JSON list of C-alpha atoms in Angstrom, two decimals:
[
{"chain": "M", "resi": 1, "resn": "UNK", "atom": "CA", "xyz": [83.37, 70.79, 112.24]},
{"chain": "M", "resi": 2, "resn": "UNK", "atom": "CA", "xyz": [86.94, 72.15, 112.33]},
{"chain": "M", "resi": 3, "resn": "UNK", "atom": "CA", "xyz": [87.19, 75.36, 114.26]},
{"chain": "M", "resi": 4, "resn": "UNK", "atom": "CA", "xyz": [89.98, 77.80, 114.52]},
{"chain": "M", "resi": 5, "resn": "UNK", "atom": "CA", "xyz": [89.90, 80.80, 116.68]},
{"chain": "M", "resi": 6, "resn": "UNK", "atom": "CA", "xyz": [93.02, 83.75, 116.61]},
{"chain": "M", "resi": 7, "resn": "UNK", "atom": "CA", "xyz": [93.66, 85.71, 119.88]},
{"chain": "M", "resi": 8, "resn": "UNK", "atom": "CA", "xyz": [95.78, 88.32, 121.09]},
{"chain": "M", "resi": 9, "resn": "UNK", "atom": "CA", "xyz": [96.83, 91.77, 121.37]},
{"chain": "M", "resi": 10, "resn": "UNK", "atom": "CA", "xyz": [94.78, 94.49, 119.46]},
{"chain": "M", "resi": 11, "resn": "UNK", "atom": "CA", "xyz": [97.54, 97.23, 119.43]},
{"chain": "M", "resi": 12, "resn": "UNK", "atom": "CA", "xyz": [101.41, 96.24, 119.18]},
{"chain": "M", "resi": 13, "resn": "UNK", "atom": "CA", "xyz": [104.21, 99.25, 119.64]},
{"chain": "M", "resi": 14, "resn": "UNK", "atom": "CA", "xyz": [106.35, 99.73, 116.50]},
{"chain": "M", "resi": 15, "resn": "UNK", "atom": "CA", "xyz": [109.58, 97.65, 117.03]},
{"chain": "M", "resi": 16, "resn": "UNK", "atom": "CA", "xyz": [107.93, 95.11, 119.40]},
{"chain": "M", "resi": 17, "resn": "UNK", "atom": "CA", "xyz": [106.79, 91.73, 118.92]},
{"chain": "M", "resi": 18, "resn": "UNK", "atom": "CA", "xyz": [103.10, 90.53, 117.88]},
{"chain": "M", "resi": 19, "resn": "UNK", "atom": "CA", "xyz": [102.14, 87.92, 119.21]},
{"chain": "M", "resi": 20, "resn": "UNK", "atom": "CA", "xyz": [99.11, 85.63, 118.59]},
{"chain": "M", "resi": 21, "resn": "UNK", "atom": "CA", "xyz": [97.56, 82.13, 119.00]},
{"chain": "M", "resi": 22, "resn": "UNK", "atom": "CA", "xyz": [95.16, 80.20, 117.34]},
{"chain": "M", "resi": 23, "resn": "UNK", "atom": "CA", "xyz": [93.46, 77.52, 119.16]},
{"chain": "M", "resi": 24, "resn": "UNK", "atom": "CA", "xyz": [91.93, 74.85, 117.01]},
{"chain": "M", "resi": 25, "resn": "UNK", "atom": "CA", "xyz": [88.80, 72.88, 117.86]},
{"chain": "M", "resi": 26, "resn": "UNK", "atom": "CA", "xyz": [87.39, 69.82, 115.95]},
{"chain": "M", "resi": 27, "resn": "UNK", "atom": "CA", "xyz": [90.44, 68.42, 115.08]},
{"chain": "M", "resi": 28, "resn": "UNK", "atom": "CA", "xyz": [94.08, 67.42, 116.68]},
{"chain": "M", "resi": 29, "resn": "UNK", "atom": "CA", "xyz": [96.90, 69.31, 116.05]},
{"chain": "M", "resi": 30, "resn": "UNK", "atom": "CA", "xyz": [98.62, 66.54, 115.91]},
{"chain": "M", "resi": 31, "resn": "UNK", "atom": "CA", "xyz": [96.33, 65.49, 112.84]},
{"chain": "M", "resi": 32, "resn": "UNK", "atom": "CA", "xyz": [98.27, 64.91, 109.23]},
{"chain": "M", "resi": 33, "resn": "UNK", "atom": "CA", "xyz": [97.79, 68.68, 108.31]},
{"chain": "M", "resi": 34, "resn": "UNK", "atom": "CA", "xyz": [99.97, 71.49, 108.72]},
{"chain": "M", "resi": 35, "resn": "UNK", "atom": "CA", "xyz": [98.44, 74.72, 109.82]},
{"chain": "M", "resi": 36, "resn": "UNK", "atom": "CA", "xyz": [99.72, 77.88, 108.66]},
{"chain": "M", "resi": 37, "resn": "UNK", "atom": "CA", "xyz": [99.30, 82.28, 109.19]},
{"chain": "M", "resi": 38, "resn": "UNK", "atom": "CA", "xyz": [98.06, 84.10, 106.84]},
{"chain": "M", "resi": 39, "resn": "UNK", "atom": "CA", "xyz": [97.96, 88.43, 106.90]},
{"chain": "M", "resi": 40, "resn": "UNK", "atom": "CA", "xyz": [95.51, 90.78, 105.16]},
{"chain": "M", "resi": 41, "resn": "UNK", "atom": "CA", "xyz": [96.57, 94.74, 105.73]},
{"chain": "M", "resi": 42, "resn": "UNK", "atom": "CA", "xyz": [93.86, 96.57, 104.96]},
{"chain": "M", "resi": 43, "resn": "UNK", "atom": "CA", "xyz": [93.21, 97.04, 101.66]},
{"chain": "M", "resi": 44, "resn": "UNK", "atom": "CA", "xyz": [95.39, 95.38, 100.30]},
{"chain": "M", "resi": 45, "resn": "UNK", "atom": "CA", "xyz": [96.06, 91.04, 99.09]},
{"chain": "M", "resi": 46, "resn": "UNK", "atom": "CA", "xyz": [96.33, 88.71, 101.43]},
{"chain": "M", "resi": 47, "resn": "UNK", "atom": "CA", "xyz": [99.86, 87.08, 102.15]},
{"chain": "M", "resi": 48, "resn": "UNK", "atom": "CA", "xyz": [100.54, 83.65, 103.44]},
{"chain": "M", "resi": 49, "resn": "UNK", "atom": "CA", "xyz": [103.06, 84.09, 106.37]},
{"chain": "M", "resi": 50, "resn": "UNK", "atom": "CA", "xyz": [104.39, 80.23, 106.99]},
{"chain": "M", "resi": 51, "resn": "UNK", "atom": "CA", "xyz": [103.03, 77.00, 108.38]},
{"chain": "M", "resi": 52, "resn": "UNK", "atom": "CA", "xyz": [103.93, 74.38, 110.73]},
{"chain": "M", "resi": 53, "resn": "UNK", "atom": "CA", "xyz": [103.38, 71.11, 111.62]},
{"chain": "M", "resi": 54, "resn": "UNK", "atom": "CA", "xyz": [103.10, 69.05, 114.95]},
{"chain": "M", "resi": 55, "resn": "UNK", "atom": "CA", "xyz": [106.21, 67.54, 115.09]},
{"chain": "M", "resi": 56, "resn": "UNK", "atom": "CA", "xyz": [107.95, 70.82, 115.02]},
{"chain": "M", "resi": 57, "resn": "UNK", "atom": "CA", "xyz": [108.58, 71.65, 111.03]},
{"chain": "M", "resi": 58, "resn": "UNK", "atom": "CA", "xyz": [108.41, 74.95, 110.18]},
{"chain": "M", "resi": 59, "resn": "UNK", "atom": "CA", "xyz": [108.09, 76.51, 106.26]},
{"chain": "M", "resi": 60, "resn": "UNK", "atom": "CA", "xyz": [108.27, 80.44, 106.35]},
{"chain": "M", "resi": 61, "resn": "UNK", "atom": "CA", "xyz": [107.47, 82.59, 103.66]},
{"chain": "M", "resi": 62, "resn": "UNK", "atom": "CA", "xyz": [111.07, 84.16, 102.67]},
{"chain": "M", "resi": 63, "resn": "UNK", "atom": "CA", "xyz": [109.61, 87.87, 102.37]},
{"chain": "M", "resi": 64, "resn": "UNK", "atom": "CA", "xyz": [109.06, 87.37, 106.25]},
{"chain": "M", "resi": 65, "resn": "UNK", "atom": "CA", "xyz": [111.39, 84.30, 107.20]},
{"chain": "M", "resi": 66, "resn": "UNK", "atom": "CA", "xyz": [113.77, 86.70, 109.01]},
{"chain": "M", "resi": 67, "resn": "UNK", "atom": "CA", "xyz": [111.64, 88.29, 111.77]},
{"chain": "M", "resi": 68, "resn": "UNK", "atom": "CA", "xyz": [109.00, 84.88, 112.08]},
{"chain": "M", "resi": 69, "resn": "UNK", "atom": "CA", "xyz": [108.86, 82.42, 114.60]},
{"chain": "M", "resi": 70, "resn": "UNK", "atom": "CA", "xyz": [105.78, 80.10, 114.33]},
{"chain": "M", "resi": 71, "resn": "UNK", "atom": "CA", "xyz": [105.22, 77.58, 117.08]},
{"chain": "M", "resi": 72, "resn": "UNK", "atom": "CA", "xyz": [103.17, 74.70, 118.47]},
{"chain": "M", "resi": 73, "resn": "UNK", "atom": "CA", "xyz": [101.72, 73.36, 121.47]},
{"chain": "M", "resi": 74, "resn": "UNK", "atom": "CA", "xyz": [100.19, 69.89, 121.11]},
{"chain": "M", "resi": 75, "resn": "UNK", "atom": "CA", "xyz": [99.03, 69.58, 124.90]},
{"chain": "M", "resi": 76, "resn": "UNK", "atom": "CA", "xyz": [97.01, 72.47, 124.13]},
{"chain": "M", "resi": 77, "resn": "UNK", "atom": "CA", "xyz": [95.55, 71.74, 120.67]},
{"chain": "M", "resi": 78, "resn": "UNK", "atom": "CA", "xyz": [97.24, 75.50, 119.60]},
{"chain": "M", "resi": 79, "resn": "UNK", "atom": "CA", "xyz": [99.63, 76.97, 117.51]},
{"chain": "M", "resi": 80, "resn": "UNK", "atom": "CA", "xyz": [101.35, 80.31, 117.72]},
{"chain": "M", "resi": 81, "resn": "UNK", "atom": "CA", "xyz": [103.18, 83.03, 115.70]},
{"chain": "M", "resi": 82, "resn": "UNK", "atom": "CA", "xyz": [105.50, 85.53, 116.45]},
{"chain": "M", "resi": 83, "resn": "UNK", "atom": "CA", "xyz": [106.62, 88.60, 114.38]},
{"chain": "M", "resi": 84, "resn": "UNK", "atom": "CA", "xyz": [109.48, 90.74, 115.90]},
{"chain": "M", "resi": 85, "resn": "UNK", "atom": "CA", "xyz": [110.30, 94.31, 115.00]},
{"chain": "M", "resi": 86, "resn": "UNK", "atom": "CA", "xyz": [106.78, 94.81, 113.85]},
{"chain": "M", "resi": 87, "resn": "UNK", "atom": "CA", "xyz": [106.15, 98.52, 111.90]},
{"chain": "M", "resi": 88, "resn": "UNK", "atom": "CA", "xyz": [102.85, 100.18, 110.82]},
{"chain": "M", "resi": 89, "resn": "UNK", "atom": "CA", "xyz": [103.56, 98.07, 107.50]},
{"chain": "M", "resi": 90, "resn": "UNK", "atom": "CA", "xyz": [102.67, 94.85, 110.10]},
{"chain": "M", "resi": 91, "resn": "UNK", "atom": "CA", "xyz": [99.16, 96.26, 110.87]},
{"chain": "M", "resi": 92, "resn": "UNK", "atom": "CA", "xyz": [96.96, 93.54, 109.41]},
{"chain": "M", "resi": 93, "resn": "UNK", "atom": "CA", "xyz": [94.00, 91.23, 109.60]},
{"chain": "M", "resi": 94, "resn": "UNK", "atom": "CA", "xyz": [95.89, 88.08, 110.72]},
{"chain": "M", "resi": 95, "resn": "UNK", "atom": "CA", "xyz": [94.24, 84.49, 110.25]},
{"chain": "M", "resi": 96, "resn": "UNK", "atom": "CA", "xyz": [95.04, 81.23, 110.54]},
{"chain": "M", "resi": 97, "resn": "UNK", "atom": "CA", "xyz": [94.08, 78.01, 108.98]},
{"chain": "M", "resi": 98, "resn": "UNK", "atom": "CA", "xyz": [94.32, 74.66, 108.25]},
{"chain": "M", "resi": 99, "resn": "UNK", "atom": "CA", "xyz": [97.02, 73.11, 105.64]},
{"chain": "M", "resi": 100, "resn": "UNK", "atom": "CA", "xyz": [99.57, 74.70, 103.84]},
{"chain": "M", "resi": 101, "resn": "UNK", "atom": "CA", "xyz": [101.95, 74.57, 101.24]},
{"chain": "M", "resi": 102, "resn": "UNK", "atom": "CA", "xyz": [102.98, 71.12, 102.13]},
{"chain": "M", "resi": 103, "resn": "UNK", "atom": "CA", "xyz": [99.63, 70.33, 102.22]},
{"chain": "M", "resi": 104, "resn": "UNK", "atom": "CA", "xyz": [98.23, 71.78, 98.85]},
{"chain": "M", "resi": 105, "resn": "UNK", "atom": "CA", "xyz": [95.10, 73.80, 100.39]},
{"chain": "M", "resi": 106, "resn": "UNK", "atom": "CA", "xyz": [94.09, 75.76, 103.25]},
{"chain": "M", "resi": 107, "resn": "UNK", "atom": "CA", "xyz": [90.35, 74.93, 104.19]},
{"chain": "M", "resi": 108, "resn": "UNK", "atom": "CA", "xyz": [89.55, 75.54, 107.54]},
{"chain": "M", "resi": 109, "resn": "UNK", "atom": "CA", "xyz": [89.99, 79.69, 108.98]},
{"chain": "M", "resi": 110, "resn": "UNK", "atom": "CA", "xyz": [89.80, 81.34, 111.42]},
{"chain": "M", "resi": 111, "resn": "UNK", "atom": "CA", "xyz": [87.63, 84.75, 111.36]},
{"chain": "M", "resi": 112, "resn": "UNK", "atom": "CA", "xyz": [90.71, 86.53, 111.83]},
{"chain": "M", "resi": 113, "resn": "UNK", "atom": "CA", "xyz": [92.14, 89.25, 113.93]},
{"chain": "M", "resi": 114, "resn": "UNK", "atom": "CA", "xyz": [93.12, 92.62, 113.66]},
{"chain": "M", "resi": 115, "resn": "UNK", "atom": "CA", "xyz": [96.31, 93.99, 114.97]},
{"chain": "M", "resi": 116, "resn": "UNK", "atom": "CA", "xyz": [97.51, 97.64, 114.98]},
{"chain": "M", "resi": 117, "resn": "UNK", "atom": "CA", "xyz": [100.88, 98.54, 114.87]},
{"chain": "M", "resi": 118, "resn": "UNK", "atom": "CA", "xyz": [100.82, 102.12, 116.64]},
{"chain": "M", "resi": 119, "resn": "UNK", "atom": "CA", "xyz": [102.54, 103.72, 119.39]},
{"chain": "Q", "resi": 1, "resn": "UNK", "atom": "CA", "xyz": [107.10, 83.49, 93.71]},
{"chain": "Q", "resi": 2, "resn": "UNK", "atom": "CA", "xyz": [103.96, 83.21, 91.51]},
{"chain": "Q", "resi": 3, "resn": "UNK", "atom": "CA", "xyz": [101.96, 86.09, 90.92]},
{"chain": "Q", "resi": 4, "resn": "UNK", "atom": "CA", "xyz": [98.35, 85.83, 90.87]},
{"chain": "Q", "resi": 5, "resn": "UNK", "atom": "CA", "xyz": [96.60, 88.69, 88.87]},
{"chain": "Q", "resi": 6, "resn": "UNK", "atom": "CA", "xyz": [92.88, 88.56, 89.72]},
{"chain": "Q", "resi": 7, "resn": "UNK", "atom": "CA", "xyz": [90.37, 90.65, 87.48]},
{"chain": "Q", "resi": 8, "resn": "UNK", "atom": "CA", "xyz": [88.09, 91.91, 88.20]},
{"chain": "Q", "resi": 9, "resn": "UNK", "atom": "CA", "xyz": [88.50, 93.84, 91.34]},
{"chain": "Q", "resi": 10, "resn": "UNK", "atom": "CA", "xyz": [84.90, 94.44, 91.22]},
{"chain": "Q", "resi": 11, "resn": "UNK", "atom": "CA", "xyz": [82.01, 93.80, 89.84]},
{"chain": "Q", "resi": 12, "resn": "UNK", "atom": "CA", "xyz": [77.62, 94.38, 90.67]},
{"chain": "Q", "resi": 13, "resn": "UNK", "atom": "CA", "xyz": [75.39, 91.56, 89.28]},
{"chain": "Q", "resi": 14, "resn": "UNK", "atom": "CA", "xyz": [71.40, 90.85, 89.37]},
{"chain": "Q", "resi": 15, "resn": "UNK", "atom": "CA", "xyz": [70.30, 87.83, 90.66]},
{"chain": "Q", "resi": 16, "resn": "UNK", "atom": "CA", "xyz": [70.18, 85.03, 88.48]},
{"chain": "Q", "resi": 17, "resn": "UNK", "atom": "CA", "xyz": [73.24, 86.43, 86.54]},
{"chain": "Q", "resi": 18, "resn": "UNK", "atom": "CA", "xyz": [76.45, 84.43, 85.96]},
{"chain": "Q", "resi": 19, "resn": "UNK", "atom": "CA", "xyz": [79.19, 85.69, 86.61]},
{"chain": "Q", "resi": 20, "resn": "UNK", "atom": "CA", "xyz": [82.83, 84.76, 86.08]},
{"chain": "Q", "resi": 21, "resn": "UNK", "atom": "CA", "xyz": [85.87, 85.87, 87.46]},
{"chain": "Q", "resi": 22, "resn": "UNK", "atom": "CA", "xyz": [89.58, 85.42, 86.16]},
{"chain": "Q", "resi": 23, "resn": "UNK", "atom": "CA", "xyz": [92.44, 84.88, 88.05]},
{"chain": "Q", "resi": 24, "resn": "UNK", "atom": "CA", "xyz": [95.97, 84.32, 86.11]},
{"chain": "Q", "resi": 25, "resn": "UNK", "atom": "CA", "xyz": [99.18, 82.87, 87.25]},
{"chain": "Q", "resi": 26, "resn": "UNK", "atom": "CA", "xyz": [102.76, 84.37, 85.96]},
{"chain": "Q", "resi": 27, "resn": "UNK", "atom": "CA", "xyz": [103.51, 80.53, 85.48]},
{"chain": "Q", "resi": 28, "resn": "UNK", "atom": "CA", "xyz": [102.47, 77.21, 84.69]},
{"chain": "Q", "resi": 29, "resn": "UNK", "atom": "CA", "xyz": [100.87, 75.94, 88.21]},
{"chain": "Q", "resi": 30, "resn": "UNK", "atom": "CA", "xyz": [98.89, 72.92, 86.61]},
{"chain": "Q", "resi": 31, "resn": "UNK", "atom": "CA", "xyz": [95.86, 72.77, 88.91]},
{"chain": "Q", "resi": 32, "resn": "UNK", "atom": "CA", "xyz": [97.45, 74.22, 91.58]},
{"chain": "Q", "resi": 33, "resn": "UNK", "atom": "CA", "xyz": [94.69, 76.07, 92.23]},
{"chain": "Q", "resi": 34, "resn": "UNK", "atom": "CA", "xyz": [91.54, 77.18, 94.83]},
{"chain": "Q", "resi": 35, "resn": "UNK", "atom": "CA", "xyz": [88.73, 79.69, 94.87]},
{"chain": "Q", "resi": 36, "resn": "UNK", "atom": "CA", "xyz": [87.47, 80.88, 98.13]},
{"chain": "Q", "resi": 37, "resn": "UNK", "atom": "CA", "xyz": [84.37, 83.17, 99.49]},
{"chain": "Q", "resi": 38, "resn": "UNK", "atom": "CA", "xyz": [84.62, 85.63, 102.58]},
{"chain": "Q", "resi": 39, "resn": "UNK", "atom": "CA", "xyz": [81.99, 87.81, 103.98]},
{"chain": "Q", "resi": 40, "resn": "UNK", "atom": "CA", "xyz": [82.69, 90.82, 106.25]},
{"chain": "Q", "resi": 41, "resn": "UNK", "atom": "CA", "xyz": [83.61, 89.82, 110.05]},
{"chain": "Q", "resi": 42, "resn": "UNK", "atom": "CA", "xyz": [83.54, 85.57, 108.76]},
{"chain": "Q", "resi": 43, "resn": "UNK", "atom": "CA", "xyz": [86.34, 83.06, 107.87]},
{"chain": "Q", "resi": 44, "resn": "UNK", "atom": "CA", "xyz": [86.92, 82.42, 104.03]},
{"chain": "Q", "resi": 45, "resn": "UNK", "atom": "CA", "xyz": [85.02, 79.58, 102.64]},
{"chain": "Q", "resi": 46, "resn": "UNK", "atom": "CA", "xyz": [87.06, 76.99, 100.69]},
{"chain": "Q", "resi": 47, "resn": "UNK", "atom": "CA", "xyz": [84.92, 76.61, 97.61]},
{"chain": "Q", "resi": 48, "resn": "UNK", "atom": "CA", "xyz": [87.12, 74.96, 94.54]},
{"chain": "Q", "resi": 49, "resn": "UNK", "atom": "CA", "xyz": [89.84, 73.33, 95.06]},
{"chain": "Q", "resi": 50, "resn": "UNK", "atom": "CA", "xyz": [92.83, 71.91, 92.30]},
{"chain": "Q", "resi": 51, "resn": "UNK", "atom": "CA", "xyz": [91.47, 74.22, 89.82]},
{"chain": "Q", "resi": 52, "resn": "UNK", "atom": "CA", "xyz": [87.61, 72.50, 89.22]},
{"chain": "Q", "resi": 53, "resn": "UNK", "atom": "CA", "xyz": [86.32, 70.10, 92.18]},
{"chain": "Q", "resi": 54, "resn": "UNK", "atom": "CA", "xyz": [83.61, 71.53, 94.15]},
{"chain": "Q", "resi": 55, "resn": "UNK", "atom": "CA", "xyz": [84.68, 71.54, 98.02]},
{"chain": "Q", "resi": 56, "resn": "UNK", "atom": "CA", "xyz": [81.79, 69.24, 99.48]},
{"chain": "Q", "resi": 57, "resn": "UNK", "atom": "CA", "xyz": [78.62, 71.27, 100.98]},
{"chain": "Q", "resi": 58, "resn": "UNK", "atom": "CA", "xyz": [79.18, 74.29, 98.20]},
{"chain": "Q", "resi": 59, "resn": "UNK", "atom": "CA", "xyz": [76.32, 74.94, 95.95]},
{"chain": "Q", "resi": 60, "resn": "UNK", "atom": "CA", "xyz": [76.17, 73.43, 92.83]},
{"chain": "Q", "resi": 61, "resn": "UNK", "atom": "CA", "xyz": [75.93, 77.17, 91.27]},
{"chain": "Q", "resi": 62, "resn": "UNK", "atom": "CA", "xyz": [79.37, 77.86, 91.84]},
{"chain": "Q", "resi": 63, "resn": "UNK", "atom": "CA", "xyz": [81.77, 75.78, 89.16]},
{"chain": "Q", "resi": 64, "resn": "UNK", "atom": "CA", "xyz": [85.86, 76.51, 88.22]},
{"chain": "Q", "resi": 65, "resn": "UNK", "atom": "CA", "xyz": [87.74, 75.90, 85.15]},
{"chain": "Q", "resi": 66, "resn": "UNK", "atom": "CA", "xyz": [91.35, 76.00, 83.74]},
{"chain": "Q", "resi": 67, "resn": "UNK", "atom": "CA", "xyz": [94.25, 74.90, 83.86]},
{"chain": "Q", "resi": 68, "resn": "UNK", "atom": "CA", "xyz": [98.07, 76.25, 83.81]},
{"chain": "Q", "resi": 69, "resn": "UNK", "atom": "CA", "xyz": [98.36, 79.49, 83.91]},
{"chain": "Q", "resi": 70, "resn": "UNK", "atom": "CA", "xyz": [94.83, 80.55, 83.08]},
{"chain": "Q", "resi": 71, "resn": "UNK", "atom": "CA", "xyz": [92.09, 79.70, 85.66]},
{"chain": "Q", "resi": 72, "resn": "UNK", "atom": "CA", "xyz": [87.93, 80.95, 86.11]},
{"chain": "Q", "resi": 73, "resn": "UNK", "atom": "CA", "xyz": [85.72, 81.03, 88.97]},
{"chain": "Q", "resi": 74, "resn": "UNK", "atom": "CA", "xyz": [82.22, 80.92, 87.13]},
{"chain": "Q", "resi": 75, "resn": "UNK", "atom": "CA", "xyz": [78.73, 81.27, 89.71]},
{"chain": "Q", "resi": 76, "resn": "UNK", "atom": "CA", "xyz": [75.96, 80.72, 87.99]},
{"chain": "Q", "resi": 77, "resn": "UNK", "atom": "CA", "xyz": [71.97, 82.05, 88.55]},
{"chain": "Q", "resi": 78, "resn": "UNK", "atom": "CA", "xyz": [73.81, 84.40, 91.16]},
{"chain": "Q", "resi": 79, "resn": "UNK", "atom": "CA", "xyz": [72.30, 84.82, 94.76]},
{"chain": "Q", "resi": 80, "resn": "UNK", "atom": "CA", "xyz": [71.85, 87.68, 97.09]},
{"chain": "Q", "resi": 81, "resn": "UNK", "atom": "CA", "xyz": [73.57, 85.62, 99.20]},
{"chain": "Q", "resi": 82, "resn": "UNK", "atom": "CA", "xyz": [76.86, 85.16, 97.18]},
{"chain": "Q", "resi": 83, "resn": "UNK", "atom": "CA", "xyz": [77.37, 88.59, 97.55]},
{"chain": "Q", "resi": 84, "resn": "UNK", "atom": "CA", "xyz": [80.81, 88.63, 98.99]},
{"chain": "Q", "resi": 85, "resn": "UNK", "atom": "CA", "xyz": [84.89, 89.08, 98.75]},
{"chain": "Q", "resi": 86, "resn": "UNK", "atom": "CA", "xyz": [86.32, 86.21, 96.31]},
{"chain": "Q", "resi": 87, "resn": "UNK", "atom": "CA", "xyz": [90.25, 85.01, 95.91]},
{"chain": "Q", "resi": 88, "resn": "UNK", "atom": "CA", "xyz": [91.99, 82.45, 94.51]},
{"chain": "Q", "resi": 89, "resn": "UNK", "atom": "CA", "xyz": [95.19, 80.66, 95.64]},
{"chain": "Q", "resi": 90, "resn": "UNK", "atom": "CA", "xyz": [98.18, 78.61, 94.17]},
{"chain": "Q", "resi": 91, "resn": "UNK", "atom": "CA", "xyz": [100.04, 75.90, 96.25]},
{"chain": "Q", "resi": 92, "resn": "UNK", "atom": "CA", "xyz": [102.03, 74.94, 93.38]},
{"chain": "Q", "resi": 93, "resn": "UNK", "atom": "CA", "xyz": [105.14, 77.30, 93.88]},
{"chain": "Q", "resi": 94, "resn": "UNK", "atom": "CA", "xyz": [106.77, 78.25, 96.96]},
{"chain": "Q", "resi": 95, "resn": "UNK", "atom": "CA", "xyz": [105.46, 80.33, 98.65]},
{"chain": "Q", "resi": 96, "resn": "UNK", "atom": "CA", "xyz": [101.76, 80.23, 98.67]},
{"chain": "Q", "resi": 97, "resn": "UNK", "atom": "CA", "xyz": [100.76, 83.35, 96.92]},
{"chain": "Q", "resi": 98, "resn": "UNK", "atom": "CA", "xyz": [96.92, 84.33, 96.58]},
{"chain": "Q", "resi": 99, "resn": "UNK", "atom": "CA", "xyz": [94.74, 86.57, 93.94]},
{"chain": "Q", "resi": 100, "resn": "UNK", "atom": "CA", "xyz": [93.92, 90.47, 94.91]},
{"chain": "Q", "resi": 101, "resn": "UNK", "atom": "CA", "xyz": [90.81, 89.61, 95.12]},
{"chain": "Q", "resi": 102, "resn": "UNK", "atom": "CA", "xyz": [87.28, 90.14, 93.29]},
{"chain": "Q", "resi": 103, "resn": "UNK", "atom": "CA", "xyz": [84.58, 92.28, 95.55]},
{"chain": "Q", "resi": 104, "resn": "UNK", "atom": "CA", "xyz": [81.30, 90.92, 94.14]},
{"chain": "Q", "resi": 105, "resn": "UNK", "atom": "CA", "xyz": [78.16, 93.16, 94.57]},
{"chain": "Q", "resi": 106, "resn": "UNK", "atom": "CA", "xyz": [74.28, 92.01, 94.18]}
]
């Protein structure tokens, strides 16, 4: 059973960076999937942030693609994001998953963390 | 981008009902499509994926249809249990761009 677990600060200061990692169980990163973010501010639709795959390919949603860095660490069996000059517009349920627009589906989640933007 | 328009936003159903809900795409997408289930606090559920196949391990109640632009998630003989938050997803344009969202109510 695939497992994917998001972790992280809680509470991020306007104009800083979030930061988060997802640590996948079950499967290899290094698996033929990408694995992507996904954000859900409360309510409100869901948004798919970008994905990325082991060897280092990255595929960022353009609304986003400026302030986004998404990593990953194979020797750990995790994958990271990174938002920079987060506002209160950041402050979201962030999850991430397996697959991606390069692979056609996302099927595995994580349960998904919130994160405040608030000074 | 594709836009996803998702109707209805909410809806309360007996058990044993069936109940459909719509979700359509600003363009063609083909079966670009998936339906998913979340519950407060849990991860999504993939249920239907490319527009119709059940995921394996989903109940035989829930079904999808459509095709292009126009796509339905149909449950029938509803369950207390399938009371939950329901989305759909393309992966035909880029970016990935998902449904508002249905809040189902038993």
């Amino acid at each position: 059973q695939v497992q994917l677990q998001e972790s992280g600060p809680g509470l991020v200061k306007p104009s800083g960076t979030l930061s988060l990692t997802c640590a996948v169980s079950g499967d290899s990163i290094s698996s033929p999937y990408w694995w992507s973010w996904v954000r859900q501010p409360p309510g409100k639709g869901l948004e798919w942030i970008g994905e990325i795959y082991h060897s280092g390919s990255t595929n960022y949603n353009p609304s986003l693609k400026s302030r986004v860095t998404i990593s990953v660490d194979n020797s750990n069996n995790q994958f990271s994001l990174k938002l920079n000059s987060v506002t209160a517009a950041d402050t979201a349920v962030y999850y991430c998953a397996r697959g991606g627009y390069s692979s056609g589906c996302l099927d595995y989640w994580g349960q998904g963390t919130l994160v405040t933007v608030s000074s | 981008e594709t836009t996803l328009t998702q109707s209805p936003a909410f809806m309360s159903a007996t058990p044993g009902d069936k109940v459909s809900i719509s979700c359509k795409a600003s363009q063609d997408i083909d079966d670009d499509m998936n339906w998913f289930q979340q519950k407060p606090g849990e991860a999504p559920v993939f249920l239907i994926q490319e527009a119709t196949t059940l995921v394996p391990g989903i109940p035989p109640r829930f079904s999808g249809s459509g095709y292009g632009t126009d796509f339905t998630l149909t449950i029938n003989n509803i369950q207390s249990e399938d009371a939950a938050y329901y989305f759909c997803l393309q992966h035909d344009d880029f970016p990935l761009t998902f449904g508002q969202g249905t809040k189902v109510e038993i």
